[in-house]
Amino acid sequence: MSTAALITMILILGVVWGGFVLALRLALRKEKSKSHKALADKELK
Amino acid sequence: MNSTEHFTSRWGLILSVIGIAVGTGNIWRFPRIAAANGGGSFLIPWVLFLFLWSIPLIIAEFAIGKQTRLGTVGAFATLLGKKRAWMGGFVGLVATAIMFYYAVVAGWCLRYFSTALTGQLLEVTDHTAHWNDFISSGWLPVLFHVLAITMGAAIIRKGVVHGIEKANRIIIPALLCLIVVSAVRAITLPGALAGLEYLFTPDLETIMDYRVWLQALTQNAWDTGAGWGLILTYAVYMKKREDIPLNAMLIGLGNNSVSLLAAITIFCTVFALVPGQGEELIRSAGPANTGLTFIWIPQLFKQMPGGWLFAIFFFLALTLAAVSSLISMLELTTRVLMDMRMSRDRALSLVFAAALLLGIPSAISIEFFINQDWVWGMGLMVSGAFIAMAVISFGADRLRQDQINSSGSDLVIGRWYNWLITYAIPAQVIILVTWWFWQVIKGNPQHWWNPLQAESVGTCIFQWSVAIALLLALNRFVVRRTFDK
């Protein structure tokens, strides 16, 4: 593979796939903290 | 279904919305558009438009749906004033016109699933001839189009929560797994690297072509569902404290991830199986380009142990994903009619009958199909501009604070969003349309206006004008039906 193709591939896959993985990780973390909070609120009641 | 019915969880909503967007747009349309527009040269503007066009518009659609709790016509009348309800009608009409020929694509998937199931598909020796025979047979694509649209209408009667959400929990992960397995096999074929090389090599001359940029924008909108009004319709059923920005990022990035996987699979397969002719084959226009996925995926499965089983599951998942996207398109038009005080059953029956009849020309003639894909694909750009206008009229900052950054939000969107919606989206439309018209009029002064040419400026202007004239004529009636108690 040529250098130009390799660089383009790394950039495009990095932005799209990397961005998706990051967004997914963030969503999972937020979801986890929301469920912990909901559980704590339930216990308080 | 009424607007008080909500999605049960965040993942239910994400899977449903990814279900709208992950489908044939990624697996059938993306590889063929990328192939016809120079591979690597196409990917650069396509990724740029994900951030400059699709994600801001997905956020806007979520916010508008949550704010108004109405379908496209009602939402536009609320935000822009009743005189401009027709603009929401145009957004809905573009998605509806796409639905007519999308049902034909869903029918193709169903046909390939049925031949995979009987074992005939992998026995075919010339897959290009097999594809050409199928689409030119006339009655077969019509039959499968009727079956696909009937399936979609039957599923939608069950309602959002029980139908779409439940089905997507199985369909989307299954389809993603199959695409990953197919991509891994395609990359490991001898000579497959040439496909990757073509897919990721940018060419400066091609990148300066206006068509590459036009197709990159409309393909990204096609991939992600931005500007279709579909996400706006789904947002009507969102919970009040549901997040918008992170969901929009997940949908946009998730969709484009699947599109890239599909393109890697197809490009590697073509270049590995026909060494030396890959570029010529993949760039060819006409029916072979339209059927790129249907021609090459079966040939890839032939190279895999247990390929017949993969073929069955792949075309089953592709059919289910296509039907899932079809359901959301049916839902959009049904919602608009329901806002006009039509009963759900009556609205759905009307939409079903229209889709059944108006899809037939695309099922019979591939030239007509290509024309419709061109006209309404480009129409998504106009729809996106209208959505941006609705946000500007309501107040980008107000919508950002009231809906986008509301209490359930996982990410805080800054003022840069106001700038994107107010200036960047309209600027993209103005620059691209001016560039397109100027190049076409200069390069084809005799025929650019001809409405009978499949992919001309004239055919777009003619069909959009007819649609807008019709919507303007009906505007007062539609508004009265939607808002008068």
Coordinates of C-alpha atoms in Angstrom, one line a residue:
Chain A
M1 CA 0.0 0.0 0.0
S2 CA 1.2 3.5 -0.8
T3 CA 2.0 6.0 2.0
A4 CA -0.8 8.3 1.0
A5 CA -3.4 5.4 1.1
L6 CA -2.0 4.3 4.5
I7 CA -2.2 7.7 6.0
T8 CA -5.7 8.3 4.7
M9 CA -6.8 4.9 6.0
I10 CA -5.4 5.6 9.5
L11 CA -7.0 9.0 9.6
I12 CA -10.4 8.0 8.3
L13 CA -10.7 4.8 10.3
G14 CA -9.2 6.6 13.4
V15 CA -11.8 9.4 13.2
V16 CA -14.8 7.2 12.4
W17 CA -14.2 4.0 14.3
G18 CA -12.2 5.7 17.1
G19 CA -14.9 8.3 17.5
F20 CA -17.6 5.6 17.7
V21 CA -15.7 3.6 20.3
L22 CA -15.1 6.8 22.4
A23 CA -18.8 7.8 22.2
L24 CA -19.9 4.3 23.1
R25 CA -17.6 4.2 26.1
L26 CA -18.9 7.5 27.3
A27 CA -22.5 6.4 26.8
L28 CA -21.8 3.2 28.8
R29 CA -20.2 5.2 31.6
K30 CA -23.1 7.7 31.8
E31 CA -25.6 5.0 31.7
K32 CA -23.9 3.2 34.6
S33 CA -23.7 6.3 36.7
K34 CA -27.4 7.0 36.0
S35 CA -28.4 3.5 37.1
H36 CA -26.3 3.8 40.3
K37 CA -28.0 7.2 41.0
A38 CA -31.4 5.7 40.5
L39 CA -30.6 2.8 42.8
A40 CA -29.3 5.2 45.5
D41 CA -32.4 7.3 45.2
K42 CA -34.6 4.2 45.5
E43 CA -32.7 3.1 48.7
L44 CA -33.1 6.6 50.2
K45 CA -36.8 6.5 49.7
Chain B
M1 CA -49.6 4.6 18.5
N2 CA -50.0 7.9 20.3
S3 CA -47.3 10.4 21.3
T4 CA -47.6 9.3 24.9
E5 CA -46.0 6.0 24.1
H6 CA -42.2 6.2 24.7
F7 CA -39.1 4.1 24.1
T8 CA -38.3 2.0 27.2
S9 CA -34.6 2.7 27.4
R10 CA -31.7 4.6 25.9
W11 CA -30.5 1.5 24.1
G12 CA -34.0 0.9 22.8
L13 CA -33.9 4.4 21.2
I14 CA -30.4 4.1 19.9
L15 CA -31.0 0.7 18.4
S16 CA -34.2 1.9 16.8
V17 CA -32.6 4.9 15.3
I18 CA -29.5 3.0 14.2
G19 CA -32.1 0.6 12.8
I20 CA -33.4 3.4 10.6
A21 CA -30.0 4.3 9.4
V22 CA -28.0 1.0 9.4
G23 CA -29.4 -0.8 6.4
T24 CA -29.1 -0.9 2.7
G25 CA -27.8 2.7 2.8
N26 CA -24.6 1.5 4.3
I27 CA -24.3 -1.9 2.7
W28 CA -25.9 -1.4 -0.7
R29 CA -25.6 2.3 -1.5
F30 CA -22.4 3.4 0.2
P31 CA -20.0 1.0 -1.6
R32 CA -21.5 1.8 -5.0
I33 CA -21.4 5.6 -4.5
A34 CA -17.8 5.4 -3.1
A35 CA -16.8 3.2 -6.1
A36 CA -18.3 5.5 -8.7
N37 CA -16.7 8.6 -7.1
G38 CA -13.1 7.6 -6.8
G39 CA -12.9 5.7 -3.5
G40 CA -10.3 7.6 -1.4
S41 CA -11.2 11.0 -3.0
F42 CA -14.8 10.5 -1.9
L43 CA -14.1 9.4 1.7
I44 CA -12.5 12.7 2.7
P45 CA -15.5 15.0 2.0
W46 CA -17.8 12.2 3.2
V47 CA -16.1 12.2 6.7
L48 CA -16.1 16.1 6.7
F49 CA -19.9 16.1 6.0
L50 CA -20.5 13.7 9.0
F51 CA -19.4 16.5 11.3
L52 CA -20.4 19.5 9.3
W53 CA -23.8 18.3 8.1
S54 CA -25.1 15.0 9.5
I55 CA -24.5 15.2 13.2
P56 CA -25.7 18.9 13.6
L57 CA -28.8 18.0 11.7
I58 CA -29.5 14.8 13.7
I59 CA -29.2 16.9 16.8
A60 CA -31.6 19.5 15.3
E61 CA -34.1 16.8 14.3
F62 CA -34.1 15.2 17.8
A63 CA -34.6 18.7 19.4
I64 CA -37.4 19.7 17.0
G65 CA -39.2 16.4 17.6
K66 CA -38.9 16.7 21.4
Q67 CA -39.9 20.4 21.3
T68 CA -43.0 20.1 19.2
R69 CA -44.1 16.4 19.6
L70 CA -45.4 16.6 16.1
G71 CA -44.5 15.1 12.7
T72 CA -42.6 17.1 10.1
V73 CA -45.6 19.2 8.8
G74 CA -46.9 20.1 12.3
A75 CA -43.3 20.7 13.6
F76 CA -42.5 23.1 10.8
A77 CA -45.8 25.0 11.2
T78 CA -45.0 25.4 14.9
L79 CA -41.5 26.6 14.4
L80 CA -41.7 28.6 11.1
G81 CA -45.4 29.6 11.1
K82 CA -48.4 28.0 9.4
K83 CA -47.7 29.5 6.0
R84 CA -44.4 27.5 5.9
A85 CA -45.8 24.2 6.9
W86 CA -45.2 23.1 3.3
M87 CA -41.5 23.0 4.0
G88 CA -42.1 20.3 6.6
G89 CA -44.3 18.6 3.9
F90 CA -41.3 18.7 1.5
V91 CA -39.0 17.1 4.1
G92 CA -41.7 14.3 4.6
L93 CA -42.2 14.0 0.9
V94 CA -38.5 13.5 0.1
A95 CA -38.4 10.6 2.6
T96 CA -41.7 9.3 1.2
A97 CA -40.4 9.4 -2.4
I98 CA -37.2 7.6 -1.2
M99 CA -39.5 5.0 0.5
F100 CA -41.1 4.2 -2.9
Y101 CA -37.9 3.0 -4.4
Y102 CA -36.4 1.9 -1.1
A103 CA -39.1 -0.8 -0.9
V104 CA -37.7 -2.0 -4.3
V105 CA -34.3 -2.4 -2.7
A106 CA -35.8 -4.2 0.3
G107 CA -37.4 -6.5 -2.3
W108 CA -34.1 -7.2 -3.9
C109 CA -32.7 -8.2 -0.5
L110 CA -35.7 -10.5 0.0
R111 CA -35.2 -12.1 -3.4
Y112 CA -31.5 -12.8 -2.7
F113 CA -32.4 -14.2 0.7
S114 CA -34.9 -16.6 -0.9
T115 CA -32.4 -17.8 -3.5
A116 CA -29.7 -18.2 -0.8
L117 CA -32.2 -20.2 1.3
T118 CA -32.8 -22.6 -1.6
G119 CA -29.1 -22.9 -2.3
Q120 CA -29.4 -21.5 -5.8
L121 CA -27.5 -18.3 -5.1
L122 CA -24.1 -19.9 -4.6
E123 CA -24.5 -22.2 -7.6
V124 CA -24.7 -19.2 -10.0
T125 CA -21.6 -19.0 -12.2
D126 CA -22.0 -15.5 -13.6
H127 CA -23.4 -13.2 -10.9
T128 CA -23.4 -10.1 -13.0
A129 CA -25.7 -11.8 -15.6
H130 CA -27.8 -13.3 -12.8
W131 CA -28.3 -9.7 -11.4
N132 CA -29.1 -8.2 -14.8
D133 CA -31.6 -11.0 -15.6
F134 CA -33.3 -10.4 -12.3
I135 CA -33.7 -6.7 -12.5
S136 CA -34.7 -6.8 -16.2
S137 CA -37.3 -9.6 -15.7
G138 CA -40.0 -7.0 -14.9
W139 CA -42.4 -9.1 -12.7
L140 CA -39.9 -10.6 -10.2
P141 CA -38.7 -7.2 -8.8
V142 CA -42.4 -6.1 -8.6
L143 CA -43.4 -9.3 -6.8
F144 CA -40.6 -8.8 -4.2
H145 CA -41.3 -5.1 -3.9
V146 CA -44.9 -6.0 -3.0
L147 CA -43.8 -8.6 -0.5
A148 CA -41.3 -6.2 1.2
I149 CA -43.8 -3.3 1.6
T150 CA -46.5 -5.7 2.8
M151 CA -44.0 -7.0 5.5
G152 CA -43.2 -3.4 6.6
A153 CA -46.8 -2.4 6.9
A154 CA -47.7 -5.6 8.8
I155 CA -44.9 -5.1 11.3
I156 CA -45.8 -1.4 11.9
R157 CA -49.3 -2.3 13.0
K158 CA -47.8 -3.8 16.2
G159 CA -46.6 -0.3 17.3
V160 CA -43.1 1.2 18.1
V161 CA -42.2 -0.4 21.4
H162 CA -43.3 -3.9 20.8
G163 CA -42.4 -4.1 17.1
I164 CA -39.4 -2.0 16.1
E165 CA -37.5 -2.0 19.3
K166 CA -37.8 -5.7 19.9
A167 CA -36.9 -6.6 16.4
N168 CA -33.9 -4.2 16.3
R169 CA -32.4 -5.8 19.5
I170 CA -31.8 -8.9 17.4
I171 CA -31.4 -7.5 13.8
I172 CA -28.7 -4.9 14.4
P173 CA -26.2 -6.9 16.4
A174 CA -26.7 -9.9 14.0
L175 CA -26.1 -7.8 10.9
L176 CA -23.0 -6.1 12.5
C177 CA -21.5 -9.5 13.4
L178 CA -22.1 -10.7 9.8
I179 CA -20.5 -7.6 8.3
V180 CA -17.4 -7.9 10.6
V181 CA -17.0 -11.6 9.6
S182 CA -17.4 -10.8 5.9
A183 CA -14.9 -7.9 6.1
V184 CA -12.3 -10.1 7.9
R185 CA -12.7 -12.8 5.2
A186 CA -12.5 -10.2 2.4
I187 CA -9.3 -8.6 3.7
T188 CA -7.6 -12.0 4.0
L189 CA -8.3 -12.9 0.4
P190 CA -5.1 -12.9 -1.7
G191 CA -4.8 -9.6 -3.6
A192 CA -7.3 -7.9 -1.4
L193 CA -4.9 -5.1 -0.4
A194 CA -5.3 -3.6 -3.9
G195 CA -9.0 -3.0 -2.9
L196 CA -7.9 -1.2 0.3
E197 CA -5.4 0.8 -1.7
Y198 CA -8.1 2.0 -4.1
L199 CA -10.6 2.7 -1.3
F200 CA -8.2 4.9 0.6
T201 CA -6.0 6.6 -2.0
P202 CA -7.1 10.2 -2.5
D203 CA -6.7 11.7 -6.0
L204 CA -6.4 15.5 -6.2
E205 CA -8.0 15.7 -9.6
T206 CA -11.1 13.7 -8.5
I207 CA -11.4 15.6 -5.3
M208 CA -11.8 18.8 -7.2
D209 CA -14.9 17.4 -9.0
Y210 CA -18.2 18.9 -7.7
R211 CA -20.0 15.5 -8.2
V212 CA -17.7 13.9 -5.5
W213 CA -18.7 16.6 -3.0
L214 CA -22.4 16.5 -3.9
Q215 CA -22.5 12.7 -3.6
A216 CA -20.4 12.8 -0.4
L217 CA -22.9 15.1 1.3
T218 CA -26.1 13.3 0.1
Q219 CA -24.5 9.8 0.8
N220 CA -23.7 10.9 4.4
A221 CA -27.3 12.1 4.8
W222 CA -28.4 8.8 3.3
D223 CA -26.1 6.8 5.7
T224 CA -27.1 8.5 8.9
G225 CA -30.7 9.5 8.2
A226 CA -29.9 13.2 8.6
G227 CA -32.4 15.6 7.1
W228 CA -34.9 12.8 6.3
G229 CA -37.3 13.8 9.1
L230 CA -37.2 10.2 10.4
I231 CA -35.2 11.1 13.5
L232 CA -37.6 14.0 14.1
T233 CA -40.5 11.6 14.0
Y234 CA -38.8 9.1 16.4
A235 CA -38.0 12.0 18.7
V236 CA -41.8 12.6 19.2
Y237 CA -41.7 9.4 21.3
M238 CA -38.5 10.3 23.3
K239 CA -38.7 10.7 27.1
K240 CA -38.4 14.3 28.3
R241 CA -35.1 13.7 30.1
E242 CA -33.5 11.7 27.2
D243 CA -30.0 12.8 26.0
I244 CA -29.7 14.3 22.5
P245 CA -26.0 15.1 21.7
L246 CA -24.4 11.8 22.6
N247 CA -27.2 9.8 21.0
A248 CA -26.6 11.9 17.8
M249 CA -22.9 11.2 17.9
L250 CA -23.4 7.5 18.4
I251 CA -25.9 7.3 15.5
G252 CA -23.7 9.3 13.1
L253 CA -20.4 7.6 13.9
G254 CA -22.0 4.1 14.3
N255 CA -23.5 4.4 10.9
N256 CA -20.4 5.6 9.1
S257 CA -18.4 2.8 10.8
V258 CA -20.8 0.2 9.3
S259 CA -20.5 1.9 5.9
L260 CA -16.7 1.7 6.0
L261 CA -16.8 -2.0 6.9
A262 CA -19.2 -2.7 4.0
A263 CA -17.0 -0.8 1.5
I264 CA -13.9 -2.6 2.7
T265 CA -15.7 -5.9 2.2
I266 CA -16.9 -5.1 -1.3
F267 CA -13.7 -3.4 -2.6
C268 CA -11.4 -6.1 -1.2
T269 CA -13.6 -8.8 -2.7
V270 CA -13.8 -7.3 -6.2
F271 CA -10.0 -6.5 -6.4
A272 CA -9.1 -10.0 -5.0
L273 CA -11.5 -12.0 -7.2
V274 CA -10.8 -10.2 -10.5
P275 CA -7.1 -9.2 -10.3
G276 CA -6.1 -6.4 -12.7
Q277 CA -9.7 -5.4 -13.5
G278 CA -10.9 -4.4 -10.1
E279 CA -10.8 -0.6 -10.7
E280 CA -12.5 -0.9 -14.1
L281 CA -15.3 -3.1 -12.7
I282 CA -15.9 -1.1 -9.6
R283 CA -16.1 2.2 -11.5
S284 CA -18.5 0.9 -14.1
A285 CA -21.8 2.8 -14.2
G286 CA -25.3 1.5 -14.8
P287 CA -27.0 -1.6 -13.4
A288 CA -23.8 -3.4 -12.5
N289 CA -22.9 -0.4 -10.2
T290 CA -26.4 -0.4 -8.8
G291 CA -26.1 -4.1 -7.9
L292 CA -22.5 -4.0 -6.7
T293 CA -23.3 -5.6 -3.3
F294 CA -25.7 -8.2 -4.8
I295 CA -23.1 -9.2 -7.4
W296 CA -20.0 -9.5 -5.2
I297 CA -21.1 -10.6 -1.7
P298 CA -22.3 -14.0 -3.0
Q299 CA -18.9 -14.5 -4.7
L300 CA -17.2 -13.6 -1.4
F301 CA -19.3 -16.2 0.5
K302 CA -18.3 -18.8 -2.1
Q303 CA -14.7 -18.3 -0.8
M304 CA -15.7 -19.1 2.7
P305 CA -16.2 -22.5 4.4
G306 CA -19.9 -22.8 5.2
G307 CA -20.5 -19.9 2.8
W308 CA -24.1 -21.0 2.0
L309 CA -24.9 -20.5 5.7
F310 CA -23.3 -17.1 5.8
A311 CA -25.2 -16.1 2.6
I312 CA -28.5 -17.1 4.1
F313 CA -27.9 -15.2 7.4
F314 CA -26.4 -12.2 5.6
F315 CA -29.3 -11.7 3.2
L316 CA -31.8 -12.4 6.0
A317 CA -30.2 -9.7 8.2
L318 CA -30.0 -7.3 5.2
T319 CA -33.6 -7.9 4.5
L320 CA -34.6 -7.3 8.1
A321 CA -32.5 -4.2 8.3
A322 CA -34.0 -2.9 5.0
V323 CA -37.5 -3.6 6.3
S324 CA -36.6 -1.9 9.6
S325 CA -35.6 1.2 7.7
L326 CA -38.8 0.9 5.5
I327 CA -40.9 0.8 8.7
S328 CA -39.5 4.1 9.9
M329 CA -40.3 5.7 6.5
L330 CA -43.9 4.3 6.6
E331 CA -44.1 5.6 10.2
L332 CA -43.0 9.2 9.1
T333 CA -45.7 9.6 6.5
T334 CA -48.3 7.9 8.7
R335 CA -47.4 10.3 11.5
V336 CA -48.0 13.3 9.2
L337 CA -51.5 12.0 8.2
M338 CA -52.3 11.1 11.9
D339 CA -51.4 14.8 12.8
M340 CA -54.1 15.6 10.2
R341 CA -56.6 13.8 12.4
M342 CA -56.7 10.6 10.3
S343 CA -56.9 7.3 12.2
R344 CA -53.7 5.3 12.4
D345 CA -55.2 2.4 10.5
R346 CA -56.6 4.6 7.7
A347 CA -53.3 6.6 7.4
L348 CA -51.2 3.4 7.3
S349 CA -53.5 1.8 4.7
L350 CA -53.2 5.0 2.5
V351 CA -49.4 5.1 2.8
F352 CA -49.1 1.4 2.1
A353 CA -51.3 1.7 -1.0
A354 CA -49.3 4.7 -2.3
A355 CA -45.9 3.0 -1.6
L356 CA -47.1 -0.2 -3.3
L357 CA -48.2 1.5 -6.5
L358 CA -45.6 4.3 -6.8
G359 CA -42.7 1.9 -6.2
I360 CA -43.7 -0.2 -9.2
P361 CA -42.1 2.0 -11.9
S362 CA -38.7 1.8 -10.0
A363 CA -39.1 -2.0 -9.7
I364 CA -39.8 -2.3 -13.5
S365 CA -37.2 0.1 -14.8
I366 CA -33.6 0.5 -13.5
E367 CA -33.3 3.8 -15.4
F368 CA -36.4 5.2 -13.5
F369 CA -34.9 3.8 -10.3
I370 CA -31.6 5.6 -10.9
N371 CA -33.5 8.8 -11.7
Q372 CA -35.4 8.6 -8.4
D373 CA -32.3 7.9 -6.4
W374 CA -30.6 10.9 -7.9
V375 CA -33.5 13.4 -7.6
W376 CA -34.5 12.5 -4.0
G377 CA -31.0 11.8 -2.8
M378 CA -30.2 15.4 -3.8
G379 CA -33.5 16.4 -2.3
L380 CA -32.0 15.5 1.1
M381 CA -29.8 18.5 0.7
V382 CA -32.8 20.8 0.4
S383 CA -34.5 19.0 3.3
G384 CA -31.4 19.7 5.5
A385 CA -31.5 23.4 4.5
F386 CA -35.2 23.5 5.5
I387 CA -34.5 21.9 8.9
A388 CA -31.7 24.4 9.5
M389 CA -34.2 27.3 8.6
A390 CA -36.7 25.9 11.1
V391 CA -34.0 25.9 13.8
I392 CA -32.9 29.5 12.9
S393 CA -36.5 30.7 12.9
F394 CA -37.1 29.2 16.4
G395 CA -33.7 30.4 17.6
A396 CA -30.7 28.1 17.5
D397 CA -29.6 29.2 21.0
R398 CA -33.1 28.8 22.5
L399 CA -33.4 25.3 21.1
R400 CA -29.9 24.4 22.3
Q401 CA -30.6 25.5 25.8
D402 CA -34.2 24.2 26.1
Q403 CA -33.8 20.8 24.4
I404 CA -30.3 19.9 23.5
N405 CA -28.7 20.8 26.8
S406 CA -31.8 19.9 28.9
S407 CA -31.5 18.1 32.2
G408 CA -31.1 14.6 30.8
S409 CA -28.2 15.6 28.5
D410 CA -24.9 13.6 28.7
L411 CA -22.9 16.2 26.8
V412 CA -23.1 20.0 26.9
I413 CA -23.2 21.5 23.5
G414 CA -21.5 24.9 23.2
R415 CA -22.3 28.0 21.2
W416 CA -20.4 26.6 18.2
Y417 CA -23.6 24.6 17.5
N418 CA -25.5 27.9 16.9
W419 CA -22.8 28.9 14.4
L420 CA -22.9 25.5 12.6
I421 CA -26.7 25.5 12.1
T422 CA -27.0 29.2 11.4
Y423 CA -24.1 29.7 9.0
A424 CA -22.3 26.4 8.1
I425 CA -25.3 24.4 7.0
P426 CA -26.8 27.1 4.7
A427 CA -23.3 27.9 3.4
Q428 CA -22.7 24.3 2.4
V429 CA -26.0 24.2 0.4
I430 CA -25.3 27.6 -1.3
I431 CA -21.7 26.7 -2.2
L432 CA -22.5 23.1 -3.5
V433 CA -25.6 24.1 -5.4
T434 CA -23.9 27.1 -7.1
W435 CA -20.8 24.9 -7.9
W436 CA -23.1 22.1 -9.3
F437 CA -25.2 24.4 -11.5
W438 CA -22.3 26.4 -12.8
Q439 CA -20.3 23.3 -13.7
V440 CA -23.2 21.6 -15.3
I441 CA -24.4 24.6 -17.3
K442 CA -20.9 25.2 -18.5
G443 CA -20.2 21.6 -19.4
N444 CA -23.5 20.6 -20.8
P445 CA -25.2 23.8 -22.1
Q446 CA -27.6 21.9 -24.4
H447 CA -29.0 19.3 -22.1
W448 CA -28.5 20.4 -18.4
W449 CA -32.2 21.5 -18.2
N450 CA -33.6 18.3 -19.8
P451 CA -36.1 16.8 -17.2
L452 CA -36.0 13.5 -19.1
Q453 CA -32.3 12.8 -18.5
A454 CA -31.8 10.5 -15.5
E455 CA -29.2 12.5 -13.7
S456 CA -29.6 16.1 -14.9
V457 CA -30.1 19.4 -13.0
G458 CA -33.4 19.8 -15.0
T459 CA -34.9 16.6 -13.7
C460 CA -34.2 17.6 -10.1
I461 CA -35.6 21.1 -10.6
F462 CA -38.7 19.8 -12.4
Q463 CA -39.6 17.1 -9.8
W464 CA -38.8 19.3 -6.8
S465 CA -40.9 22.2 -8.4
V466 CA -43.9 19.9 -9.0
A467 CA -43.6 18.6 -5.3
I468 CA -43.4 22.2 -3.9
A469 CA -46.2 23.5 -6.1
L470 CA -48.4 20.6 -4.9
L471 CA -47.5 21.2 -1.2
L472 CA -48.1 25.0 -1.6
A473 CA -51.5 24.3 -3.0
L474 CA -52.4 22.0 -0.2
N475 CA -50.8 24.1 2.6
R476 CA -53.9 25.7 3.9
F477 CA -55.9 22.5 3.9
V478 CA -53.1 20.6 5.7
V479 CA -52.7 23.3 8.3
R480 CA -56.4 23.4 9.0
R481 CA -56.6 19.6 9.4
T482 CA -53.5 19.6 11.7
F483 CA -54.3 22.5 14.0
D484 CA -58.1 23.2 14.0
K485 CA -59.7 21.4 16.9

